[in-house]
Coordinates of C-alpha atoms in Angstrom, one line a residue:
M1 CA 21.5 -9.7 -28.5
K2 CA 22.5 -6.2 -29.7
K3 CA 22.0 -5.0 -33.2
L4 CA 25.1 -4.1 -35.2
I5 CA 25.2 -0.4 -36.2
L6 CA 27.7 -0.1 -39.0
L7 CA 28.7 3.6 -39.0
A8 CA 31.8 3.8 -41.0
A9 CA 34.6 2.3 -43.0
I10 CA 38.1 1.4 -41.9
F11 CA 39.0 4.6 -40.0
G12 CA 35.8 5.7 -38.5
M13 CA 34.3 7.5 -41.5
F14 CA 31.7 6.9 -44.1
L15 CA 33.1 6.1 -47.6
T16 CA 31.9 9.5 -48.8
T17 CA 31.7 11.7 -45.7
T18 CA 33.9 12.3 -42.7
S19 CA 32.9 11.2 -39.2
C20 CA 34.4 11.2 -35.8
E21 CA 32.8 7.8 -35.0
D22 CA 34.7 4.5 -35.0
I23 CA 33.9 1.6 -37.3
L24 CA 31.5 -0.1 -34.9
E25 CA 29.1 1.0 -32.3
T26 CA 27.5 -1.7 -30.2
E27 CA 26.5 -2.3 -26.6
S28 CA 28.0 -5.8 -26.7
E29 CA 31.7 -6.5 -26.2
Q30 CA 31.4 -10.0 -27.6
I31 CA 30.0 -9.8 -31.1
V32 CA 27.5 -7.7 -33.1
F33 CA 24.5 -9.1 -34.9
D34 CA 22.0 -8.2 -37.6
P35 CA 20.7 -11.4 -39.2
A36 CA 19.4 -9.6 -42.3
L37 CA 22.5 -9.6 -44.5
D38 CA 20.1 -9.6 -47.5
Q39 CA 21.4 -6.5 -49.3
K40 CA 24.3 -6.5 -51.8
T41 CA 26.0 -3.7 -50.0
D42 CA 26.0 -5.5 -46.7
S43 CA 29.1 -7.5 -47.7
M44 CA 31.3 -4.4 -47.8
F45 CA 30.2 -3.1 -44.4
Y46 CA 30.5 -6.5 -42.7
T47 CA 33.9 -7.1 -44.3
L48 CA 35.2 -3.8 -42.9
A49 CA 33.7 -4.7 -39.5
I50 CA 35.7 -7.9 -39.6
L51 CA 38.8 -6.1 -40.4
K52 CA 38.1 -3.6 -37.6
S53 CA 38.4 -6.6 -35.2
V54 CA 41.8 -7.4 -36.8
Q55 CA 42.8 -3.8 -36.0
L56 CA 41.9 -4.4 -32.3
A57 CA 44.1 -7.5 -32.2
I58 CA 47.2 -6.4 -34.2
D59 CA 49.2 -4.6 -31.6
Q60 CA 49.1 -7.6 -29.3
N61 CA 50.0 -9.9 -32.2
V62 CA 53.1 -7.9 -33.0
L63 CA 54.2 -7.6 -29.4
I64 CA 53.8 -11.3 -28.6
N65 CA 56.0 -12.2 -31.6
E66 CA 58.6 -9.5 -31.3
M67 CA 59.1 -9.4 -27.5
R68 CA 59.6 -13.2 -27.4
G69 CA 61.9 -13.3 -30.5
D70 CA 65.6 -12.7 -30.8
L71 CA 65.5 -9.2 -32.4
T72 CA 64.4 -7.1 -29.4
E73 CA 65.5 -6.5 -25.8
T74 CA 64.1 -4.6 -22.9
N75 CA 65.5 -1.5 -21.2
M76 CA 64.9 0.6 -18.0
Y77 CA 61.7 2.0 -19.3
T78 CA 60.1 -1.3 -20.3
Q79 CA 56.7 -2.0 -18.6
T80 CA 56.3 -5.2 -16.7
D81 CA 53.9 -6.8 -19.1
L82 CA 56.3 -6.5 -22.0
R83 CA 59.2 -7.6 -19.8
E84 CA 57.2 -10.7 -18.9
L85 CA 56.6 -11.5 -22.5
A86 CA 60.4 -11.1 -23.2
N87 CA 61.5 -13.5 -20.5
F88 CA 58.6 -16.0 -20.9
S89 CA 57.2 -15.3 -17.4
A90 CA 53.8 -13.9 -18.6
T91 CA 50.8 -15.2 -16.8
A92 CA 47.1 -15.0 -17.8
A93 CA 47.0 -11.6 -16.0
N94 CA 49.3 -10.1 -18.7
K95 CA 47.5 -7.5 -20.6
Y96 CA 49.0 -8.7 -23.9
D97 CA 47.8 -12.3 -23.3
S98 CA 44.2 -12.3 -24.7
A99 CA 42.8 -15.1 -26.8
Y100 CA 39.6 -13.1 -26.8
V101 CA 40.9 -10.6 -29.4
Y102 CA 41.3 -13.5 -31.9
Y103 CA 37.9 -15.1 -31.0
R104 CA 36.2 -11.8 -31.6
I105 CA 37.6 -11.9 -35.2
I106 CA 36.6 -15.6 -35.5
N107 CA 33.0 -15.1 -34.2
N108 CA 32.4 -12.1 -36.5
C109 CA 33.6 -14.2 -39.4
N110 CA 31.5 -17.2 -38.3
Y111 CA 28.4 -15.0 -38.2
Y112 CA 29.0 -13.6 -41.7
I113 CA 29.8 -17.0 -43.2
A114 CA 26.7 -18.5 -41.6
H115 CA 24.2 -15.8 -42.6
R116 CA 25.5 -14.4 -45.9
D117 CA 23.5 -15.3 -49.0
T118 CA 26.2 -16.1 -51.5
M119 CA 23.8 -16.5 -54.3
L120 CA 23.0 -12.8 -54.7
M121 CA 23.6 -11.9 -58.3
T122 CA 24.5 -8.8 -60.4
G123 CA 24.0 -10.0 -63.9
S124 CA 25.9 -13.3 -64.0
T125 CA 28.2 -12.4 -61.1
K126 CA 27.8 -13.7 -57.5
V127 CA 28.5 -10.4 -55.8
A128 CA 29.0 -11.7 -52.3
I129 CA 31.6 -14.4 -53.0
P130 CA 34.8 -12.2 -52.6
E131 CA 33.7 -11.0 -49.2
Y132 CA 32.6 -14.6 -48.2
V133 CA 36.0 -15.9 -49.2
E134 CA 37.7 -13.0 -47.3
A135 CA 35.8 -14.0 -44.1
L136 CA 37.0 -17.6 -44.6
A137 CA 40.6 -16.3 -45.0
V138 CA 40.6 -14.0 -42.0
R139 CA 39.0 -16.7 -39.8
A140 CA 41.8 -19.1 -40.8
W141 CA 44.4 -16.5 -40.2
A142 CA 43.0 -15.8 -36.7
Y143 CA 42.9 -19.5 -35.8
M144 CA 46.5 -19.8 -37.0
Q145 CA 47.6 -17.0 -34.7
L146 CA 45.8 -18.7 -31.8
C147 CA 47.6 -22.0 -32.4
K148 CA 50.9 -20.2 -32.7
H149 CA 50.4 -18.5 -29.3
Y150 CA 48.5 -21.2 -27.4
G151 CA 49.1 -24.6 -29.1
T152 CA 45.7 -26.3 -28.8
V153 CA 42.7 -24.1 -28.8
D154 CA 38.9 -24.1 -28.8
F155 CA 37.5 -24.6 -32.3
Y156 CA 34.1 -23.7 -33.6
T157 CA 32.7 -22.5 -36.9
T158 CA 29.1 -21.6 -35.9
P159 CA 28.5 -18.2 -34.5
I160 CA 28.1 -17.8 -30.7
T161 CA 25.0 -15.8 -30.1
S162 CA 24.2 -16.5 -26.4
I163 CA 25.9 -16.9 -23.1
S164 CA 25.0 -20.6 -22.9
E165 CA 26.6 -21.2 -26.3
A166 CA 29.7 -19.3 -25.2
N167 CA 30.0 -21.4 -22.0
A168 CA 29.3 -24.8 -23.8
P169 CA 32.3 -27.2 -24.2
K170 CA 34.2 -26.7 -27.5
E171 CA 36.1 -29.1 -29.7
K172 CA 39.9 -28.7 -29.3
K173 CA 42.3 -28.5 -32.2
D174 CA 46.0 -27.9 -32.7
M175 CA 47.6 -26.4 -35.9
A176 CA 47.2 -29.8 -37.8
G177 CA 43.6 -30.0 -36.7
I178 CA 43.0 -26.4 -37.9
A179 CA 44.6 -27.3 -41.3
N180 CA 42.4 -30.4 -41.7
A181 CA 39.3 -28.5 -40.8
L182 CA 39.7 -25.3 -42.8
L183 CA 42.0 -25.9 -45.8
P184 CA 39.6 -28.0 -47.9
E185 CA 37.0 -25.1 -48.0
L186 CA 39.7 -22.5 -48.6
A187 CA 41.0 -24.5 -51.5
Q188 CA 37.7 -24.3 -53.3
Y189 CA 38.0 -20.5 -53.5
K190 CA 41.8 -20.1 -54.0
Q191 CA 41.4 -18.3 -57.3
I192 CA 39.0 -15.7 -56.0
D193 CA 40.5 -12.2 -55.9
V194 CA 40.2 -10.0 -52.8
P195 CA 37.5 -7.4 -52.5
N196 CA 38.4 -3.9 -53.6
Y197 CA 36.5 -0.8 -52.5
G198 CA 38.9 1.7 -54.0
E199 CA 40.9 4.3 -52.0
I200 CA 39.7 5.6 -48.6
D201 CA 40.8 9.0 -47.3
A202 CA 41.9 8.5 -43.7
G203 CA 42.5 12.1 -42.9
S204 CA 45.7 13.8 -41.8
T205 CA 48.0 13.2 -38.9
N206 CA 48.3 15.8 -36.1
F207 CA 51.5 16.9 -37.7
G208 CA 49.9 17.4 -41.1
V209 CA 50.6 14.4 -43.3
S210 CA 47.6 13.0 -45.2
K211 CA 46.9 9.3 -45.2
K212 CA 45.2 7.1 -47.7
V213 CA 44.0 3.5 -47.4
N214 CA 44.2 1.2 -50.4
S215 CA 41.3 -1.1 -49.6
R216 CA 42.5 -4.0 -51.7
K217 CA 45.7 -4.1 -49.6
I218 CA 43.8 -4.4 -46.3
M219 CA 42.5 -7.8 -47.4
F220 CA 44.0 -11.3 -46.7
P221 CA 44.6 -13.3 -49.9
V222 CA 43.3 -16.9 -49.4
L223 CA 46.3 -18.5 -51.1
L224 CA 48.8 -16.8 -48.7
V225 CA 46.8 -17.9 -45.7
M226 CA 46.7 -21.4 -47.1
G227 CA 50.4 -21.4 -47.8
D228 CA 51.2 -20.3 -44.2
I229 CA 49.0 -23.1 -42.7
Y230 CA 50.7 -25.7 -44.9
L231 CA 54.1 -24.4 -43.9
E232 CA 53.2 -24.4 -40.2
T233 CA 52.2 -28.1 -40.6
N234 CA 55.4 -29.1 -42.5
Q235 CA 53.5 -29.7 -45.8
Y236 CA 56.2 -28.0 -47.8
E237 CA 55.3 -28.8 -51.4
Q238 CA 51.7 -27.7 -50.8
A239 CA 52.9 -24.5 -49.2
A240 CA 55.3 -23.8 -52.1
K241 CA 52.5 -24.4 -54.6
C242 CA 50.2 -21.9 -52.8
Y243 CA 52.9 -19.2 -52.8
F244 CA 53.7 -19.8 -56.4
E245 CA 50.1 -19.7 -57.5
Y246 CA 49.6 -16.4 -55.7
L247 CA 52.7 -14.9 -57.3
N248 CA 51.6 -16.2 -60.7
M249 CA 48.1 -14.9 -60.2
Q250 CA 49.4 -11.4 -59.6
R251 CA 51.5 -11.6 -62.7
I252 CA 48.4 -12.6 -64.7
R253 CA 46.5 -9.7 -63.2
Q254 CA 49.5 -7.4 -64.0
R255 CA 50.2 -6.3 -60.5
N256 CA 53.8 -5.4 -60.4
F257 CA 54.6 -5.4 -56.7
F258 CA 58.2 -6.5 -56.2
I259 CA 60.3 -3.7 -55.0
A260 CA 63.9 -2.6 -55.6
P261 CA 66.4 -2.1 -52.8
L262 CA 67.1 1.2 -51.2
F263 CA 70.5 2.9 -50.8
E264 CA 70.6 6.5 -49.6
Y265 CA 74.0 6.6 -47.9
S266 CA 77.4 8.0 -48.6
Y267 CA 79.6 5.6 -50.6
P268 CA 83.3 5.0 -50.2
D269 CA 85.5 6.6 -52.8
N270 CA 85.3 5.1 -56.3
I271 CA 82.1 3.1 -55.6
M272 CA 79.6 3.5 -58.3
P273 CA 76.2 4.3 -56.8
P274 CA 74.1 1.1 -57.2
M275 CA 71.1 3.1 -58.3
S276 CA 72.8 3.8 -61.6
G277 CA 71.0 2.2 -64.5
Y278 CA 68.8 0.0 -62.4
Y279 CA 66.1 1.6 -60.2
T280 CA 64.1 4.7 -59.9
V281 CA 64.0 6.8 -56.8
D282 CA 60.3 6.1 -56.1
E283 CA 61.1 2.4 -55.5
F284 CA 63.3 2.9 -52.4
W285 CA 63.2 0.1 -49.9
S286 CA 62.3 2.5 -47.1
S287 CA 59.1 3.5 -48.9
I288 CA 57.6 0.2 -47.6
F289 CA 57.3 1.8 -44.2
T290 CA 56.8 5.5 -45.0
V291 CA 54.1 7.8 -43.5
S292 CA 53.4 8.9 -47.1
P293 CA 49.8 8.8 -48.4
N294 CA 50.6 6.1 -50.9
V295 CA 51.2 2.5 -49.8
S296 CA 54.2 0.8 -51.4
N297 CA 53.7 -1.7 -54.2
E298 CA 55.7 -4.2 -52.1
I299 CA 52.9 -4.4 -49.5
I300 CA 50.3 -7.1 -50.1
T301 CA 48.3 -6.9 -46.8
Y302 CA 48.6 -4.4 -44.1
V303 CA 46.6 -3.2 -41.1
P304 CA 46.2 0.6 -41.4
M305 CA 45.7 2.4 -38.1
A306 CA 44.0 5.7 -37.6
V307 CA 45.8 9.1 -37.7
N308 CA 44.4 10.0 -34.3
G309 CA 41.9 8.8 -31.8
L310 CA 39.0 10.7 -33.3
R311 CA 39.4 8.9 -36.6
G312 CA 39.4 5.3 -35.3
T313 CA 41.6 2.7 -33.7
T314 CA 45.1 3.9 -33.0
T315 CA 48.3 1.9 -32.4
N316 CA 50.7 2.0 -29.5
L317 CA 53.6 0.4 -31.5
P318 CA 55.3 3.6 -32.7
K319 CA 55.5 4.9 -29.1
L320 CA 56.8 1.7 -27.7
F321 CA 59.7 1.8 -30.2
G322 CA 60.4 5.5 -29.6
Y323 CA 58.3 7.5 -32.1
N324 CA 55.5 9.9 -31.3
Y325 CA 53.2 9.3 -34.3
Y326 CA 50.3 10.9 -32.4
T327 CA 52.0 14.0 -31.3
T328 CA 49.8 17.1 -30.8
D329 CA 52.9 19.3 -30.3
V330 CA 52.8 21.0 -33.8
D331 CA 53.5 24.4 -35.2
T332 CA 50.6 25.7 -37.2
T333 CA 52.2 28.9 -38.2
D334 CA 51.1 30.1 -41.7
N335 CA 48.5 27.3 -41.7
K336 CA 51.2 24.7 -41.9
S337 CA 51.4 21.8 -39.5
Q338 CA 55.0 21.0 -38.8
T339 CA 57.1 19.4 -36.1
S340 CA 60.8 18.9 -35.9
G341 CA 62.3 15.5 -36.0
S342 CA 63.6 15.5 -32.5
D343 CA 60.1 16.4 -31.2
M344 CA 58.8 13.1 -32.6
Y345 CA 61.4 11.0 -30.7
I346 CA 60.5 9.4 -27.3
L347 CA 63.5 8.8 -25.1
E348 CA 61.4 6.6 -22.8
R349 CA 60.9 4.0 -25.5
E350 CA 60.2 0.5 -24.1
I351 CA 61.6 -1.8 -26.8
E352 CA 65.2 -1.9 -28.0
P353 CA 66.7 -3.6 -31.1
S354 CA 68.7 -6.5 -29.6
Q355 CA 72.5 -6.6 -29.9
Q356 CA 72.0 -10.0 -31.6
Y357 CA 70.1 -8.2 -34.4
I358 CA 72.7 -5.5 -34.7
N359 CA 75.6 -8.0 -34.8
L360 CA 73.9 -10.1 -37.5
C361 CA 73.4 -7.0 -39.7
N362 CA 76.9 -5.7 -39.1
S363 CA 78.5 -9.1 -39.9
Q364 CA 77.2 -9.1 -43.4
D365 CA 79.3 -8.2 -46.5
W366 CA 78.2 -5.5 -48.9
Y367 CA 79.0 -6.0 -52.6
Y368 CA 79.8 -3.1 -54.9
R369 CA 81.2 -2.2 -58.3
P370 CA 84.2 0.2 -58.2
S371 CA 83.7 1.1 -61.9
E372 CA 81.5 0.4 -64.8
S373 CA 83.0 -3.0 -65.2
L374 CA 80.5 -5.9 -65.4
T375 CA 82.9 -8.3 -63.8
D376 CA 84.6 -6.3 -61.1
I377 CA 82.5 -6.7 -57.9
L378 CA 84.2 -6.2 -54.5
T379 CA 83.4 -6.8 -50.9
S380 CA 83.0 -4.2 -48.2
K381 CA 82.4 -4.5 -44.5
L382 CA 79.6 -1.9 -44.5
G383 CA 77.2 -4.6 -43.2
D384 CA 73.6 -5.0 -44.2
L385 CA 72.2 -1.6 -45.0
R386 CA 68.6 -2.4 -44.2
R387 CA 69.6 -2.0 -40.6
Q388 CA 70.5 1.6 -41.2
V389 CA 67.0 2.3 -42.5
T390 CA 65.2 0.1 -39.9
V391 CA 67.2 1.2 -36.8
Q392 CA 68.5 4.8 -36.8
T393 CA 70.6 6.6 -34.2
V394 CA 68.7 9.7 -33.2
Q395 CA 69.4 12.6 -30.8
K396 CA 67.1 14.1 -28.3
G397 CA 68.6 16.7 -26.0
D398 CA 71.8 15.2 -24.6
S399 CA 70.7 11.6 -25.2
A400 CA 71.4 9.5 -28.3
F401 CA 69.5 6.3 -28.8
R402 CA 68.4 3.8 -31.4
L403 CA 65.0 4.3 -33.0
M404 CA 63.1 1.6 -34.9
T405 CA 61.4 3.3 -37.8
K406 CA 59.1 0.7 -39.3
Y407 CA 55.9 1.9 -37.5
N408 CA 56.5 5.6 -38.1
G409 CA 53.7 5.5 -40.7
G410 CA 51.2 4.0 -38.3
N411 CA 50.7 0.8 -40.4
I412 CA 51.4 -2.8 -39.5
N413 CA 52.4 -5.1 -42.4
I414 CA 51.0 -8.6 -42.6
Y415 CA 52.2 -9.7 -46.0
R416 CA 54.9 -8.2 -48.3
A417 CA 56.2 -9.5 -51.5
S418 CA 59.4 -10.3 -49.6
T419 CA 57.5 -12.2 -47.0
V420 CA 56.0 -14.4 -49.6
Y421 CA 59.3 -15.1 -51.4
L422 CA 61.1 -15.8 -48.1
R423 CA 58.5 -18.3 -47.0
L424 CA 58.6 -19.8 -50.5
A425 CA 62.4 -20.2 -50.0
E426 CA 61.7 -21.9 -46.7
A427 CA 59.3 -24.4 -48.3
L428 CA 61.6 -25.1 -51.3
N429 CA 64.5 -25.7 -49.0
R430 CA 62.6 -28.3 -46.9
M431 CA 61.4 -29.9 -50.1
G432 CA 65.0 -30.8 -50.7
Y433 CA 66.1 -27.9 -52.9
P434 CA 68.4 -25.6 -51.0
D435 CA 69.8 -24.3 -54.2
A436 CA 66.4 -23.1 -55.3
A437 CA 65.9 -21.4 -52.0
F438 CA 69.3 -19.6 -52.4
M439 CA 68.2 -18.4 -55.9
I440 CA 65.5 -16.4 -54.2
L441 CA 68.1 -14.8 -51.9
K442 CA 70.8 -14.2 -54.5
D443 CA 69.3 -13.6 -57.9
G444 CA 65.5 -13.7 -57.7
M445 CA 63.4 -16.5 -59.2
S446 CA 64.0 -15.5 -62.9
Y447 CA 64.4 -17.7 -65.9
S448 CA 66.5 -14.9 -67.5
K449 CA 69.2 -15.5 -64.8
L450 CA 69.2 -19.3 -65.2
D451 CA 72.4 -19.3 -67.3
E452 CA 74.2 -17.4 -64.5
A453 CA 72.8 -19.6 -61.8
G454 CA 75.3 -22.4 -62.2
Y455 CA 74.6 -23.6 -58.7
L456 CA 71.2 -25.0 -59.6
K457 CA 71.2 -28.8 -60.0
P458 CA 69.5 -30.4 -63.0
E459 CA 66.8 -31.9 -60.7
T460 CA 66.2 -28.5 -59.2
I461 CA 65.7 -27.0 -62.7
E462 CA 63.3 -29.8 -63.5
M463 CA 61.3 -29.1 -60.3
L464 CA 61.1 -25.4 -61.1
T465 CA 59.9 -26.3 -64.6
T466 CA 57.2 -28.8 -63.5
T467 CA 56.2 -28.9 -59.8
I468 CA 56.7 -25.2 -59.0
P469 CA 56.8 -24.0 -62.6
F470 CA 58.6 -20.6 -62.6
F471 CA 60.6 -21.9 -65.6
S472 CA 57.8 -23.7 -67.5
E473 CA 57.4 -22.7 -71.1
Q474 CA 54.3 -20.7 -70.2
N475 CA 56.0 -18.8 -67.4
M476 CA 59.7 -18.6 -68.3
N477 CA 59.4 -15.1 -69.8
N478 CA 57.2 -13.7 -67.0
F479 CA 59.2 -13.9 -63.8
T480 CA 62.0 -11.7 -64.9
T481 CA 63.9 -8.6 -63.9
E482 CA 61.2 -6.5 -65.7
I483 CA 58.9 -7.1 -62.7
R484 CA 61.7 -6.5 -60.2
N485 CA 62.1 -10.2 -59.3
I486 CA 65.5 -9.6 -57.7
G487 CA 67.4 -11.4 -54.9
I488 CA 66.1 -10.5 -51.4
H489 CA 69.6 -10.3 -50.0
S490 CA 70.5 -7.5 -52.4
H491 CA 68.0 -5.3 -50.5
G492 CA 70.8 -4.9 -47.9
A493 CA 73.9 -6.2 -49.5
N494 CA 73.7 -4.6 -53.0
E495 CA 75.4 -6.6 -55.8
T496 CA 74.5 -10.2 -55.0
Q497 CA 73.4 -11.2 -58.4
G498 CA 75.2 -13.0 -61.2
Q499 CA 78.3 -15.1 -61.5
Y500 CA 80.8 -12.3 -60.6
S501 CA 79.4 -11.5 -57.2
P502 CA 81.3 -12.9 -54.3
Y503 CA 77.9 -13.9 -52.8
Q504 CA 77.8 -17.5 -54.1
Y505 CA 75.9 -20.6 -53.1
V506 CA 78.9 -22.8 -52.3
E507 CA 80.7 -20.2 -50.3
V508 CA 77.7 -18.9 -48.3
L509 CA 76.6 -22.5 -47.5
A510 CA 80.1 -23.5 -46.5
G511 CA 80.3 -20.6 -44.1
K512 CA 77.1 -21.5 -42.4
L513 CA 78.1 -25.2 -42.1
A514 CA 81.4 -24.1 -40.5
E515 CA 79.5 -22.0 -38.1
L516 CA 77.3 -25.0 -37.1
K517 CA 80.4 -27.1 -36.6
E518 CA 81.9 -24.5 -34.3
Q519 CA 78.6 -24.7 -32.3
G520 CA 79.2 -28.4 -31.8
V521 CA 76.6 -29.7 -34.3
N522 CA 77.6 -33.0 -35.8
V523 CA 77.8 -31.8 -39.5
Q524 CA 78.6 -34.5 -42.0
D525 CA 78.3 -32.4 -45.2
T526 CA 75.4 -34.5 -46.5
P527 CA 72.4 -33.0 -48.5
E528 CA 70.4 -33.0 -45.3
D529 CA 73.1 -30.9 -43.6
S530 CA 72.8 -28.4 -46.5
I531 CA 69.1 -28.2 -46.0
N532 CA 69.5 -27.5 -42.3
A533 CA 72.3 -24.9 -42.9
M534 CA 70.2 -23.2 -45.7
E535 CA 67.3 -23.0 -43.3
D536 CA 69.5 -21.0 -40.9
I537 CA 70.6 -18.7 -43.7
I538 CA 66.9 -18.1 -44.6
C539 CA 66.2 -17.5 -40.9
D540 CA 68.9 -14.8 -40.8
E541 CA 67.5 -13.2 -44.0
M542 CA 64.1 -13.1 -42.4
A543 CA 65.6 -11.3 -39.5
M544 CA 67.2 -8.6 -41.7
E545 CA 64.3 -8.2 -44.1
L546 CA 61.3 -8.5 -41.8
A547 CA 62.7 -7.4 -38.5
F548 CA 60.1 -6.0 -35.9
E549 CA 57.1 -6.6 -38.3
G550 CA 55.4 -9.1 -36.0
N551 CA 56.7 -12.4 -37.3
R552 CA 59.8 -13.3 -35.5
F553 CA 58.8 -15.7 -32.7
A554 CA 56.4 -17.5 -34.9
D555 CA 59.1 -17.8 -37.6
L556 CA 61.6 -19.2 -35.0
T557 CA 59.1 -21.8 -33.6
R558 CA 58.0 -22.9 -37.1
I559 CA 61.6 -23.4 -38.1
A560 CA 62.3 -25.2 -34.8
K561 CA 59.4 -27.6 -35.6
H562 CA 60.9 -28.3 -39.1
K563 CA 64.1 -29.2 -37.4
N564 CA 62.4 -31.4 -34.8
A565 CA 60.6 -33.3 -37.5
D566 CA 63.9 -34.0 -39.3
P567 CA 65.8 -36.9 -37.7
L568 CA 69.2 -35.5 -38.9
Y569 CA 70.4 -34.2 -35.5
G570 CA 67.9 -35.7 -33.2
S571 CA 64.2 -35.2 -32.5
N572 CA 64.7 -32.3 -30.1
Y573 CA 67.4 -30.4 -32.2
G574 CA 65.0 -27.7 -33.2
S575 CA 64.0 -27.0 -29.6
L576 CA 67.7 -26.8 -28.6
W577 CA 68.3 -24.5 -31.5
L578 CA 65.5 -22.2 -30.4
A579 CA 66.7 -22.1 -26.8
R580 CA 70.2 -21.2 -27.9
K581 CA 68.9 -18.3 -30.0
L582 CA 67.0 -16.9 -27.0
A583 CA 69.5 -17.7 -24.3
Y584 CA 70.4 -14.0 -24.0
K585 CA 67.0 -13.3 -22.6
N586 CA 67.5 -15.5 -19.5
P587 CA 64.0 -16.9 -19.9
V588 CA 62.5 -18.3 -16.8
K589 CA 61.1 -21.3 -18.7
D590 CA 63.0 -24.2 -20.3
L591 CA 62.5 -23.5 -24.0
T592 CA 63.9 -26.9 -25.0
Q593 CA 60.4 -28.1 -24.1
E594 CA 57.7 -27.1 -26.7
I595 CA 55.0 -26.7 -24.1
N596 CA 56.9 -23.7 -22.7
W597 CA 56.6 -21.9 -26.1
Y598 CA 52.9 -21.1 -25.5
L599 CA 51.1 -18.5 -23.5
P600 CA 48.7 -19.5 -20.7
M601 CA 45.1 -19.4 -22.1
K602 CA 42.8 -17.0 -20.3

C-alpha cells in the first residue's frame, strides 16, 4: 500500500501558500492510505481529497447524462465516444464508460469512514462529525450515480486495501438496495451542517480573471442526497420532506439563496422592464454560471475546476460546447490579460443544443406589463428567455454557430436552489398534489401568495400546513418574497405570478392534456391524468432551467420509472414515453426496454 501525501486543497494549492501541485500525489491509482487519521486537522485534508475524486469523475457524469438526453445532438466534429453515448451504442471500450471513477470516490469515503475517530473533541464539540457526515453523503451520491448509469452494481462499505479484496466477489444492489443500505445512517445525521473552510483563492485564468472557491458550496448536503435517493425509489413523501427540511434549515441559518430572474434584452415598445421595482442587478439569472470570482447565492453545491493545468484538475466541458476557457492566446499589453470574445469561441465544438430544446424554449409564452397597471399583463411570443442566456449565437470568422455558455466559468453545478424546488415539485405532484407542484412553477411556495393561488385545493393547503409545512403557523411568514421565493417559470417567462397573469393552472394543465391526447394517450381527465400531465410540465421546466448541467438523462429515466409504476396508462407507459422523447437520436437500442437504459459495466 502507498501512503497518502496530502499536498494541497481543492485546486492544487495549500490553504495559505500557492503550489503548482495537484491535490493528491500517490503512486497508486486505486486509493491512497494513511491509517493514522488521529489529528483534528486530518478531517479537512481527507475531505478535500474525497472531493478531488469527485472532480475526476464529474466530466464523465455530465456527458453521460447530457449526450443521452433530449437536449443535445451531435455534429460533424463530434468524436466517436460521444456519438456512441448519444445513440446508445457505447461499449465497455468507450472512454466515458468508467465505473472506476465512482468506485474511487466510494473507496476513499469508505476508508475515511472506517478509520476516522469521530469522538475527537474541541471543548464540547465533536470536531470530526461534519466531515464524517460529508463522507457518508458523497459515498451515497456516488452509489446513486452508479445505479443510474449501470442499474445493479457491486456494493461494499469497507475499504479495499489489497488486490485480493478488490478481486473478491461483492454484494450486488440496485437503487432500492442502495436506499435500504445507506439511508438509515444518513438519516441519523440529517441535521448536521456541511463543513466550511472559508474561501480558497484558486488563482487566475490564462485570460486574467481571478477565481475563488467557496468551500461550503463544494460540499454535498446530506438531506439533498437523501431526498434524491427517495425520489429515485418512488418514495415521494419522504423525498418531499427531505427537500423541505433542507430549505427550512437554510432559512433558520439565514442563508438567503433563492435567485431572481435575469432579463437583459431589448423590450418591445411600451413594455415596462421587469427589473423595475423588484430585483437588483447583482441577482441576474446568468450570474449562476459566470466566470466571476464570486459564486452565485443560487448555487448550493458545485464542482469547481482549476483555472489551468498547473493549478489542478481541469475540465473539458467548455471546449466540447465551444468555449476556450483555457486559452493561452492572450494580450498582456500594459500588464493586462485580455482576449476578445471571438478568440474564446471554438468552431469545432462537439456538442450542439438539440432542435427539441430550441423548439421547447421558443414555444413558451412570455408575460409582460405594458404599463404600471397591476392587472394588465399581456402575452408575447418571445419564448423562454433562459435559452437566450444559455445558448447564444456567436460569430467566428465567416461562421455563426450556437454556443452553450453554462460552463464558461469552469464550474459544474450539482445542486442549485432551483434544482431542489423542481425536485420538490416532482415529489409533491406524485404525492397527488399537482396544484402544489404548479405553485412552485408559477408563484413560489409562499404563504403571502396563498390568497392569489386560488387553484390550490383545500386538501392541498392542509398538506402544506401539516405534512410539508410551508404554511404552518411557525413557517408561514418565512417562505416569502423577501427571500426570493419566486416561481421557477418566471426565470424565463417573466410575469407568471398572481391572479392576473395568463399563466394559470387550469389553462396550462389543459394545454398539456390536449397535447397528450394528440399523441394518442388515452386521457380521461381524471386526477391521475392531471398528475401525469403535470409531471410532463415539470419535465419541460427542468429542461429550460437546468439544461446541460448534467442531469437530463437521469431526470428522464427517473420520471419514466414514476410513470411505469403508475398503472394509469399501462406498466410500460414510461418506457414508451422515454423512447418517444429520444426517437430523434435514432438510437440503436430499443429504449422501451429498461435494460437498454444502462451502460455496459467495465
